[in-house]
Amino acid sequence: MHYHSTNNPAHRVDLKEAILRSLPPDNGLYMPDVLPVLGEEFWENWRDLSFQELGFAVANAFFHEDVSADALRDIVDGTVAFDAPLVTLGPGDHVLELFHGPTLAFKDFGARFMARLMAWLTRDDDRELTVLVATSGDTGGAVASAFHHVPNTRVIILYPQGKVSGLQEKQLTALGGNITALEIQGSFDDCQALVKSAFLDRELSERLNLTSANSINLARLVPQSFYYLHAARQLPVGVDPTFVIPSGNFGNLTAGLLAMQLGLRVEQFVAATNRNDVVPEFLRSGQYSPRPSVQTISNAMDVGAPSNFVRMQALFGGSWEKMKTRISGMAFSDDQTRAAIRTVKALRDYEIDPHGAVGWLAAQQWRAAHPTSATITLETAHPAKFLDVMEAELGANCVEIPERLAILANQDKVATLLSADSAVFREWLQGLIAL
Ligand SMILES: *Cc1c(COP(=O)(O)O)cnc(C)c1O
């Protein structure tokens, strides 16, 4: 299979280059030349497959020309090593818990798959790989965990100073070893722009053998399609889900679109955002106006220039009319989100994290207008990752902290402070070449 740039269909590369380079030199994003479809045979018995078997079928549809079935099965089994249970809160009101992995957010799926696929693609190389990643909170922890101790690989994580939760910060800064954390004096968008600037510097990028672990990387998107199938088959036969996706960079939503493209029946997608509502606004008006992000209590969605937007557009052939018939956009304030956390606890005795709460609000709004719909809201992170917000609404000790998070609290933060200046950042990277 070949992959092309969204900016130039004639710029085509193979799988290894699309994954390791992450970003085409023309600043577009890679898309597969052919979007795979799972055949009728698959859809005859897909409901009986295990989560791992579903994952293999999806991954194989994308990668069978380039990765042997045995290798791919190992990669998928290593990725899907924990469940994603569907929890029913009320009639038609379902929540898909994606936080049962090692770093308690859905990003474990993408990061674990990418680490394994990259290791396989570079199995005969002897150059050290440098993985660069900007994080608004959860990506960095998932990537750090997935790549920790991977030989011949160095990981550099950029995160915005003071804009990630305390425990999220520990997940980035306490591992050590081949993981280096850079605390950037700026926003997540600044971090993302710094990463881009390093890639666009061809010489630096070549010399450090740079690769990106952000959701612009296709290897993160494909495994996120797995759980759309896993969730949908848990509804009664004949019920097509409406997926509600709390969104920031829109990687998760794009993965849902890939699942639909594979043949999954979906009633609708609902893009739920906080006040960073560039995409809901676009769906309403047809005007796309990326802008600086604003800080909210659902910090992993504080994105003002969503990196997967061009992929979403490409999947709809650039047509706003087509996109808005399949995706509905809704945005909510922090006050509404806080009220939702309290309501879900009071009515359903369920602790929903601030990101899931944004999604839950959108799900209520959707079902109010479409009473027969079944919504599946993606619960993207465990509430313990956002203790300060949860305790402010529900009181002290309202959520149990999983042990794998609790042990981090006592470990030391190690990070390098840098200004959000691309010249400063590139100079810091230059320093690595000498090492
Ligand atoms: C990353 C993240 C999101 C946003 O996901 P995108 O794929 O960037 O849209 C939502 N919630 C949580 C908890 C996250 O970590």
Short mmCIF file of C-alpha atoms in Angstrom, two decimals, residues 1-396:
data_model
loop_
_atom_site.label_atom_id
_atom_site.label_comp_id
_atom_site.label_asym_id
_atom_site.label_seq_id
_atom_site.Cartn_x
_atom_site.Cartn_y
_atom_site.Cartn_z
CA MET A 1 0.00 0.00 0.00
CA HIS A 2 1.15 3.53 -0.75
CA TYR A 3 0.38 6.68 1.17
CA HIS A 4 0.02 10.18 -0.25
CA SER A 5 0.06 13.71 1.11
CA THR A 6 -3.26 15.50 1.54
CA ASN A 7 -1.56 18.47 -0.13
CA ASN A 8 -0.29 16.56 -3.12
CA PRO A 9 -1.63 13.18 -4.29
CA ALA A 10 1.51 12.75 -6.41
CA HIS A 11 3.76 12.71 -3.33
CA ARG A 12 3.61 9.00 -2.51
CA VAL A 13 5.58 6.94 0.03
CA ASP A 14 5.56 3.41 1.43
CA LEU A 15 4.34 2.40 4.90
CA LYS A 16 7.73 2.69 6.59
CA GLU A 17 8.24 6.21 5.36
CA ALA A 18 4.68 7.30 6.17
CA ILE A 19 5.04 6.04 9.75
CA LEU A 20 8.63 7.10 10.45
CA ARG A 21 8.46 10.43 8.66
CA SER A 22 4.95 11.11 10.08
CA LEU A 23 4.58 14.34 8.16
CA PRO A 24 5.04 14.88 4.40
CA PRO A 25 7.58 17.59 3.54
CA ASP A 26 4.78 19.69 2.00
CA ASN A 27 3.11 20.07 5.41
CA GLY A 28 0.09 17.92 4.52
CA LEU A 29 -0.81 14.65 6.25
CA TYR A 30 -0.41 11.11 4.97
CA MET A 31 -3.49 9.20 3.84
CA PRO A 32 -3.64 5.64 2.48
CA ASP A 33 -4.07 5.59 -1.33
CA VAL A 34 -6.92 3.15 -0.91
CA LEU A 35 -9.27 3.24 2.08
CA PRO A 36 -9.86 -0.40 2.99
CA VAL A 37 -13.30 -1.96 3.31
CA LEU A 38 -14.02 -5.13 5.27
CA GLY A 39 -15.97 -7.60 3.16
CA GLU A 40 -19.37 -9.15 3.68
CA GLU A 41 -17.78 -12.29 5.07
CA PHE A 42 -16.31 -10.30 7.94
CA TRP A 43 -19.59 -8.58 8.78
CA GLU A 44 -21.41 -11.92 8.92
CA ASN A 45 -19.77 -12.95 12.18
CA TRP A 46 -17.94 -9.86 13.50
CA ARG A 47 -20.05 -9.75 16.64
CA ASP A 48 -18.62 -13.07 17.78
CA LEU A 49 -14.96 -12.06 17.45
CA SER A 50 -12.82 -11.12 20.44
CA PHE A 51 -11.56 -7.54 20.83
CA GLN A 52 -8.12 -8.75 19.68
CA GLU A 53 -9.58 -10.54 16.65
CA LEU A 54 -11.50 -7.41 15.65
CA GLY A 55 -8.31 -5.41 16.03
CA PHE A 56 -6.40 -7.83 13.86
CA ALA A 57 -9.04 -7.72 11.12
CA VAL A 58 -8.95 -3.91 11.06
CA ALA A 59 -5.15 -3.67 11.18
CA ASN A 60 -4.82 -6.38 8.53
CA ALA A 61 -7.17 -4.49 6.21
CA PHE A 62 -4.78 -1.54 6.32
CA PHE A 63 -1.39 -3.22 6.57
CA HIS A 64 -1.61 -6.74 5.06
CA GLU A 65 0.51 -5.80 2.04
CA ASP A 66 3.36 -4.59 4.24
CA VAL A 67 3.30 -6.53 7.52
CA SER A 68 3.07 -10.30 7.81
CA ALA A 69 -0.04 -11.67 9.49
CA ASP A 70 1.99 -13.22 12.32
CA ALA A 71 3.84 -9.99 13.09
CA LEU A 72 0.63 -8.01 12.92
CA ARG A 73 -1.15 -10.39 15.25
CA ASP A 74 1.63 -9.95 17.83
CA ILE A 75 1.47 -6.17 17.46
CA VAL A 76 -2.30 -6.15 17.96
CA ASP A 77 -2.24 -8.60 20.87
CA GLY A 78 0.45 -6.51 22.57
CA THR A 79 -1.65 -3.39 22.04
CA VAL A 80 -5.07 -4.68 23.09
CA ALA A 81 -3.97 -6.12 26.40
CA PHE A 82 -6.85 -4.62 28.41
CA ASP A 83 -10.58 -4.26 27.87
CA ALA A 84 -12.74 -1.31 26.82
CA PRO A 85 -16.05 -2.06 28.54
CA LEU A 86 -19.33 -0.45 27.51
CA VAL A 87 -21.19 0.85 30.57
CA THR A 88 -24.89 1.72 30.39
CA LEU A 89 -25.85 4.79 32.42
CA GLY A 90 -29.50 4.98 31.34
CA PRO A 91 -31.82 4.16 28.42
CA GLY A 92 -29.83 4.68 25.21
CA ASP A 93 -27.05 6.30 27.24
CA HIS A 94 -23.82 4.29 26.98
CA VAL A 95 -20.25 5.14 27.89
CA LEU A 96 -17.23 3.37 26.42
CA GLU A 97 -14.47 3.25 29.05
CA LEU A 98 -11.19 3.65 27.20
CA PHE A 99 -9.06 4.18 30.30
CA HIS A 100 -8.11 0.68 31.40
CA GLY A 101 -4.59 0.83 29.94
CA PRO A 102 -1.34 1.63 31.74
CA THR A 103 -1.70 5.44 31.61
CA LEU A 104 -5.47 5.57 32.04
CA ALA A 105 -6.45 7.28 28.78
CA PHE A 106 -7.48 6.07 25.31
CA LYS A 107 -4.11 7.19 23.99
CA ASP A 108 -2.60 3.93 25.27
CA PHE A 109 -4.17 2.15 22.29
CA GLY A 110 -2.48 4.36 19.70
CA ALA A 111 0.83 4.68 21.50
CA ARG A 112 1.23 0.96 22.18
CA PHE A 113 0.41 0.04 18.60
CA MET A 114 2.75 2.67 17.20
CA ALA A 115 5.68 1.64 19.42
CA ARG A 116 5.28 -1.97 18.32
CA LEU A 117 4.81 -1.19 14.64
CA MET A 118 7.81 1.17 14.62
CA ALA A 119 9.97 -1.45 16.31
CA TRP A 120 8.96 -3.94 13.63
CA LEU A 121 9.55 -1.51 10.75
CA THR A 122 13.04 -0.65 12.05
CA ARG A 123 14.01 -4.16 13.13
CA ASP A 124 16.97 -4.26 10.71
CA ASP A 125 18.12 -0.64 11.17
CA ASP A 126 20.98 0.28 13.44
CA ARG A 127 20.38 4.04 13.73
CA GLU A 128 18.91 5.48 16.90
CA LEU A 129 15.39 6.83 16.42
CA THR A 130 14.29 10.09 18.07
CA VAL A 131 10.57 10.25 18.74
CA LEU A 132 9.23 13.81 19.18
CA VAL A 133 5.83 14.39 20.70
CA ALA A 134 3.84 17.44 21.80
CA THR A 135 1.25 16.77 24.46
CA SER A 136 -1.77 18.60 25.83
CA GLY A 137 -1.84 16.14 28.70
CA ASP A 138 -2.37 12.47 27.94
CA THR A 139 -0.42 11.74 24.76
CA GLY A 140 2.96 12.26 26.41
CA GLY A 141 2.26 9.81 29.22
CA ALA A 142 0.96 7.14 26.85
CA VAL A 143 3.92 7.54 24.50
CA ALA A 144 6.42 7.57 27.38
CA SER A 145 4.93 4.37 28.78
CA ALA A 146 4.78 2.66 25.37
CA PHE A 147 8.41 3.49 24.44
CA HIS A 148 10.05 3.26 27.87
CA HIS A 149 13.08 0.93 27.62
CA VAL A 150 12.61 0.36 23.87
CA PRO A 151 16.21 -0.09 22.64
CA ASN A 152 17.72 2.36 20.13
CA THR A 153 14.90 4.84 20.72
CA ARG A 154 14.94 8.20 22.46
CA VAL A 155 11.69 10.02 23.26
CA ILE A 156 11.38 13.80 23.68
CA ILE A 157 8.10 15.10 25.07
CA LEU A 158 7.08 18.77 24.88
CA TYR A 159 4.34 19.91 27.26
CA PRO A 160 2.93 23.36 28.12
CA GLN A 161 4.08 24.63 31.50
CA GLY A 162 1.27 24.79 34.09
CA LYS A 163 -1.37 23.47 31.69
CA VAL A 164 -1.37 19.75 32.46
CA SER A 165 -2.64 18.17 35.69
CA GLY A 166 -0.17 17.23 38.43
CA LEU A 167 -0.49 13.50 37.85
CA GLN A 168 -0.31 13.92 34.08
CA GLU A 169 2.94 15.81 34.56
CA LYS A 170 4.36 13.00 36.67
CA GLN A 171 3.54 10.52 33.91
CA LEU A 172 5.76 12.56 31.56
CA THR A 173 8.58 13.52 33.86
CA ALA A 174 9.13 10.68 36.31
CA LEU A 175 10.11 7.78 34.06
CA GLY A 176 13.66 8.82 33.12
CA GLY A 177 15.82 6.47 31.06
CA ASN A 178 15.21 7.06 27.35
CA ILE A 179 12.39 9.56 28.07
CA THR A 180 13.16 13.31 28.22
CA ALA A 181 10.52 15.92 29.16
CA LEU A 182 10.67 19.54 27.96
CA GLU A 183 8.51 22.00 29.87
CA ILE A 184 7.62 24.71 27.35
CA GLN A 185 6.75 28.26 28.38
CA GLY A 186 3.73 28.45 26.11
CA SER A 187 0.52 26.69 25.06
CA PHE A 188 -0.05 23.25 23.56
CA ASP A 189 -0.31 24.89 20.14
CA ASP A 190 3.18 26.32 20.70
CA CYS A 191 4.47 22.83 21.53
CA GLN A 192 2.84 21.45 18.39
CA ALA A 193 4.34 24.25 16.29
CA LEU A 194 7.82 23.54 17.73
CA VAL A 195 7.54 19.89 16.77
CA LYS A 196 6.48 20.87 13.26
CA SER A 197 9.40 23.30 12.96
CA ALA A 198 11.85 20.51 13.80
CA PHE A 199 10.38 18.28 11.10
CA LEU A 200 10.42 20.99 8.48
CA ASP A 201 14.16 21.45 9.17
CA ARG A 202 15.20 18.64 6.84
CA GLU A 203 18.81 18.47 7.92
CA LEU A 204 18.05 18.32 11.63
CA SER A 205 15.28 15.85 11.01
CA GLU A 206 17.62 13.59 9.01
CA ARG A 207 20.50 13.77 11.44
CA LEU A 208 18.39 12.95 14.48
CA ASN A 209 16.33 10.39 12.59
CA LEU A 210 13.24 12.21 13.87
CA THR A 211 9.82 10.68 13.99
CA SER A 212 6.59 11.94 15.52
CA ALA A 213 4.23 10.24 17.91
CA ASN A 214 1.42 12.77 17.61
CA SER A 215 -1.96 11.82 16.24
CA ILE A 216 -0.80 13.09 12.86
CA ASN A 217 0.92 9.68 12.73
CA LEU A 218 -1.23 7.09 10.97
CA ALA A 219 0.03 4.34 13.27
CA ARG A 220 -1.93 5.95 16.09
CA LEU A 221 -5.17 6.33 14.20
CA VAL A 222 -5.71 2.80 12.95
CA PRO A 223 -5.73 1.10 16.40
CA GLN A 224 -8.23 3.69 17.61
CA SER A 225 -10.68 2.28 15.05
CA PHE A 226 -10.64 -1.08 16.85
CA TYR A 227 -12.80 0.01 19.75
CA TYR A 228 -15.53 1.54 17.57
CA LEU A 229 -16.27 -1.99 16.33
CA HIS A 230 -15.83 -3.48 19.79
CA ALA A 231 -18.35 -0.98 21.23
CA ALA A 232 -20.91 -1.19 18.42
CA ARG A 233 -21.29 -4.97 18.61
CA GLN A 234 -22.24 -4.68 22.30
CA LEU A 235 -25.51 -2.96 21.30
CA PRO A 236 -28.49 -5.10 20.28
CA VAL A 237 -28.50 -6.27 16.64
CA GLY A 238 -30.10 -3.62 14.42
CA VAL A 239 -29.19 -0.65 16.63
CA ASP A 240 -26.69 1.65 14.89
CA PRO A 241 -24.78 3.73 17.43
CA THR A 242 -24.35 7.46 17.53
CA PHE A 243 -20.77 7.96 18.64
CA VAL A 244 -20.10 11.02 20.77
CA ILE A 245 -16.43 11.94 20.77
CA PRO A 246 -14.88 14.47 23.16
CA SER A 247 -12.39 16.04 20.76
CA GLY A 248 -9.23 18.13 20.63
CA ASN A 249 -7.00 17.20 17.70
CA PHE A 250 -9.76 15.01 16.27
CA GLY A 251 -7.64 11.88 15.97
CA ASN A 252 -10.25 9.82 17.79
CA LEU A 253 -13.06 11.10 15.59
CA THR A 254 -11.01 10.48 12.45
CA ALA A 255 -10.47 6.89 13.62
CA GLY A 256 -14.26 6.57 13.91
CA LEU A 257 -14.60 7.75 10.32
CA LEU A 258 -12.10 5.08 9.25
CA ALA A 259 -14.22 2.47 11.06
CA MET A 260 -17.29 3.65 9.16
CA GLN A 261 -15.29 3.52 5.94
CA LEU A 262 -14.42 -0.11 6.75
CA GLY A 263 -18.15 -0.81 6.73
CA LEU A 264 -19.27 -0.26 10.33
CA ARG A 265 -22.84 1.01 10.48
CA VAL A 266 -23.01 4.30 12.38
CA GLU A 267 -26.06 6.52 12.80
CA GLN A 268 -24.10 9.70 13.45
CA PHE A 269 -20.89 11.14 14.86
CA VAL A 270 -21.11 13.96 17.38
CA ALA A 271 -18.00 16.08 17.83
CA ALA A 272 -18.08 17.41 21.39
CA THR A 273 -15.66 20.16 22.37
CA ASN A 274 -15.04 22.61 25.17
CA ARG A 275 -14.79 26.33 24.38
CA ASN A 276 -12.13 25.47 21.79
CA ASP A 277 -14.90 25.03 19.26
CA VAL A 278 -13.24 25.56 15.88
CA VAL A 279 -14.78 22.39 14.41
CA PRO A 280 -18.36 22.79 15.74
CA GLU A 281 -18.21 26.32 14.39
CA PHE A 282 -17.02 25.04 11.01
CA LEU A 283 -19.83 22.46 10.89
CA ARG A 284 -22.34 25.24 11.60
CA SER A 285 -20.99 27.95 9.33
CA GLY A 286 -18.66 26.39 6.77
CA GLN A 287 -15.94 28.79 7.98
CA TYR A 288 -12.76 27.23 9.33
CA SER A 289 -10.93 29.65 11.63
CA PRO A 290 -8.13 28.04 13.65
CA ARG A 291 -7.04 30.28 16.51
CA PRO A 292 -5.01 30.16 19.73
CA SER A 293 -6.42 27.69 22.24
CA VAL A 294 -7.98 28.76 25.54
CA GLN A 295 -7.44 26.88 28.79
CA THR A 296 -10.30 24.79 30.18
CA ILE A 297 -10.87 22.05 32.77
CA SER A 298 -10.87 19.45 29.96
CA ASN A 299 -7.28 20.33 29.15
CA ALA A 300 -6.52 17.46 26.75
CA MET A 301 -9.01 19.10 24.37
CA ASP A 302 -7.52 22.60 24.53
CA VAL A 303 -6.60 22.71 20.86
CA GLY A 304 -7.16 25.71 18.63
CA ALA A 305 -5.82 24.28 15.37
CA PRO A 306 -6.84 20.59 15.30
CA SER A 307 -4.15 18.62 13.52
CA ASN A 308 -6.44 15.99 11.99
CA PHE A 309 -8.88 18.46 10.45
CA VAL A 310 -7.33 18.10 6.98
CA ARG A 311 -7.76 14.32 7.20
CA MET A 312 -11.43 14.72 8.10
CA GLN A 313 -11.83 17.00 5.12
CA ALA A 314 -10.04 14.53 2.87
CA LEU A 315 -12.39 11.75 4.01
CA PHE A 316 -15.34 13.86 2.83
CA GLY A 317 -13.68 14.86 -0.42
CA GLY A 318 -13.33 18.42 0.87
CA SER A 319 -17.12 18.85 1.03
CA TRP A 320 -18.54 20.76 3.99
CA GLU A 321 -22.08 19.67 3.03
CA LYS A 322 -21.12 16.01 3.21
CA MET A 323 -19.21 16.40 6.46
CA LYS A 324 -22.04 18.15 8.25
CA THR A 325 -24.54 15.43 7.38
CA ARG A 326 -22.37 12.79 9.13
CA ILE A 327 -20.86 14.86 11.97
CA SER A 328 -22.77 17.13 14.33
CA GLY A 329 -20.79 19.61 16.42
CA MET A 330 -21.53 20.77 19.97
CA ALA A 331 -19.48 22.85 22.40
CA PHE A 332 -19.84 23.36 26.15
CA SER A 333 -18.46 25.70 28.81
CA ASP A 334 -16.54 24.71 31.94
CA ASP A 335 -19.59 25.59 34.07
CA GLN A 336 -21.76 23.20 32.07
CA THR A 337 -19.04 20.54 32.33
CA ARG A 338 -18.81 20.92 36.12
CA ALA A 339 -22.60 20.66 36.42
CA ALA A 340 -22.55 17.51 34.26
CA ILE A 341 -19.97 15.86 36.54
CA ARG A 342 -22.32 16.48 39.49
CA THR A 343 -25.44 15.37 37.59
CA VAL A 344 -23.93 12.10 36.36
CA LYS A 345 -22.83 11.32 39.92
CA ALA A 346 -26.20 12.23 41.44
CA LEU A 347 -28.37 10.44 38.86
CA ARG A 348 -26.18 7.51 37.85
CA ASP A 349 -23.66 7.16 40.69
CA TYR A 350 -20.88 7.34 38.09
CA GLU A 351 -17.74 9.47 38.25
CA ILE A 352 -17.22 10.86 34.76
CA ASP A 353 -14.02 12.78 34.00
CA PRO A 354 -14.19 16.34 32.60
CA HIS A 355 -13.58 15.17 29.00
CA GLY A 356 -16.20 12.45 29.18
CA ALA A 357 -18.54 14.98 30.81
CA VAL A 358 -18.29 17.24 27.73
CA GLY A 359 -19.22 14.20 25.65
CA TRP A 360 -22.07 13.23 27.98
CA LEU A 361 -23.58 16.72 27.63
CA ALA A 362 -23.49 16.37 23.85
CA ALA A 363 -25.06 12.90 24.10
CA GLN A 364 -27.96 14.28 26.18
CA GLN A 365 -28.50 17.04 23.64
CA TRP A 366 -28.42 14.58 20.75
CA ARG A 367 -30.89 12.16 22.37
CA ALA A 368 -33.22 15.02 23.33
CA ALA A 369 -33.57 15.75 19.60
CA HIS A 370 -33.40 12.05 18.53
CA PRO A 371 -35.18 10.09 21.30
CA THR A 372 -34.73 6.68 19.67
CA SER A 373 -30.96 7.02 19.29
CA ALA A 374 -28.44 4.99 21.25
CA THR A 375 -25.43 7.13 22.08
CA ILE A 376 -22.00 5.76 22.89
CA THR A 377 -19.92 8.45 24.57
CA LEU A 378 -16.20 7.81 24.53
CA GLU A 379 -14.94 8.14 28.11
CA THR A 380 -11.44 9.10 27.14
CA ALA A 381 -9.68 9.15 30.51
CA HIS A 382 -9.99 7.92 34.09
CA PRO A 383 -11.35 10.59 36.46
CA ALA A 384 -8.38 10.09 38.82
CA LYS A 385 -6.20 11.90 36.25
CA PHE A 386 -8.15 15.09 36.99
CA LEU A 387 -8.45 14.89 40.76
CA ASP A 388 -8.54 18.63 41.44
CA VAL A 389 -11.57 19.12 39.17
CA MET A 390 -13.33 15.97 40.42
CA GLU A 391 -12.81 16.80 44.10
CA ALA A 392 -14.00 20.37 43.62
CA GLU A 393 -17.33 18.99 42.34
CA LEU A 394 -17.77 15.74 44.23
CA GLY A 395 -15.74 16.23 47.41
CA ALA A 396 -12.52 14.75 48.76
#
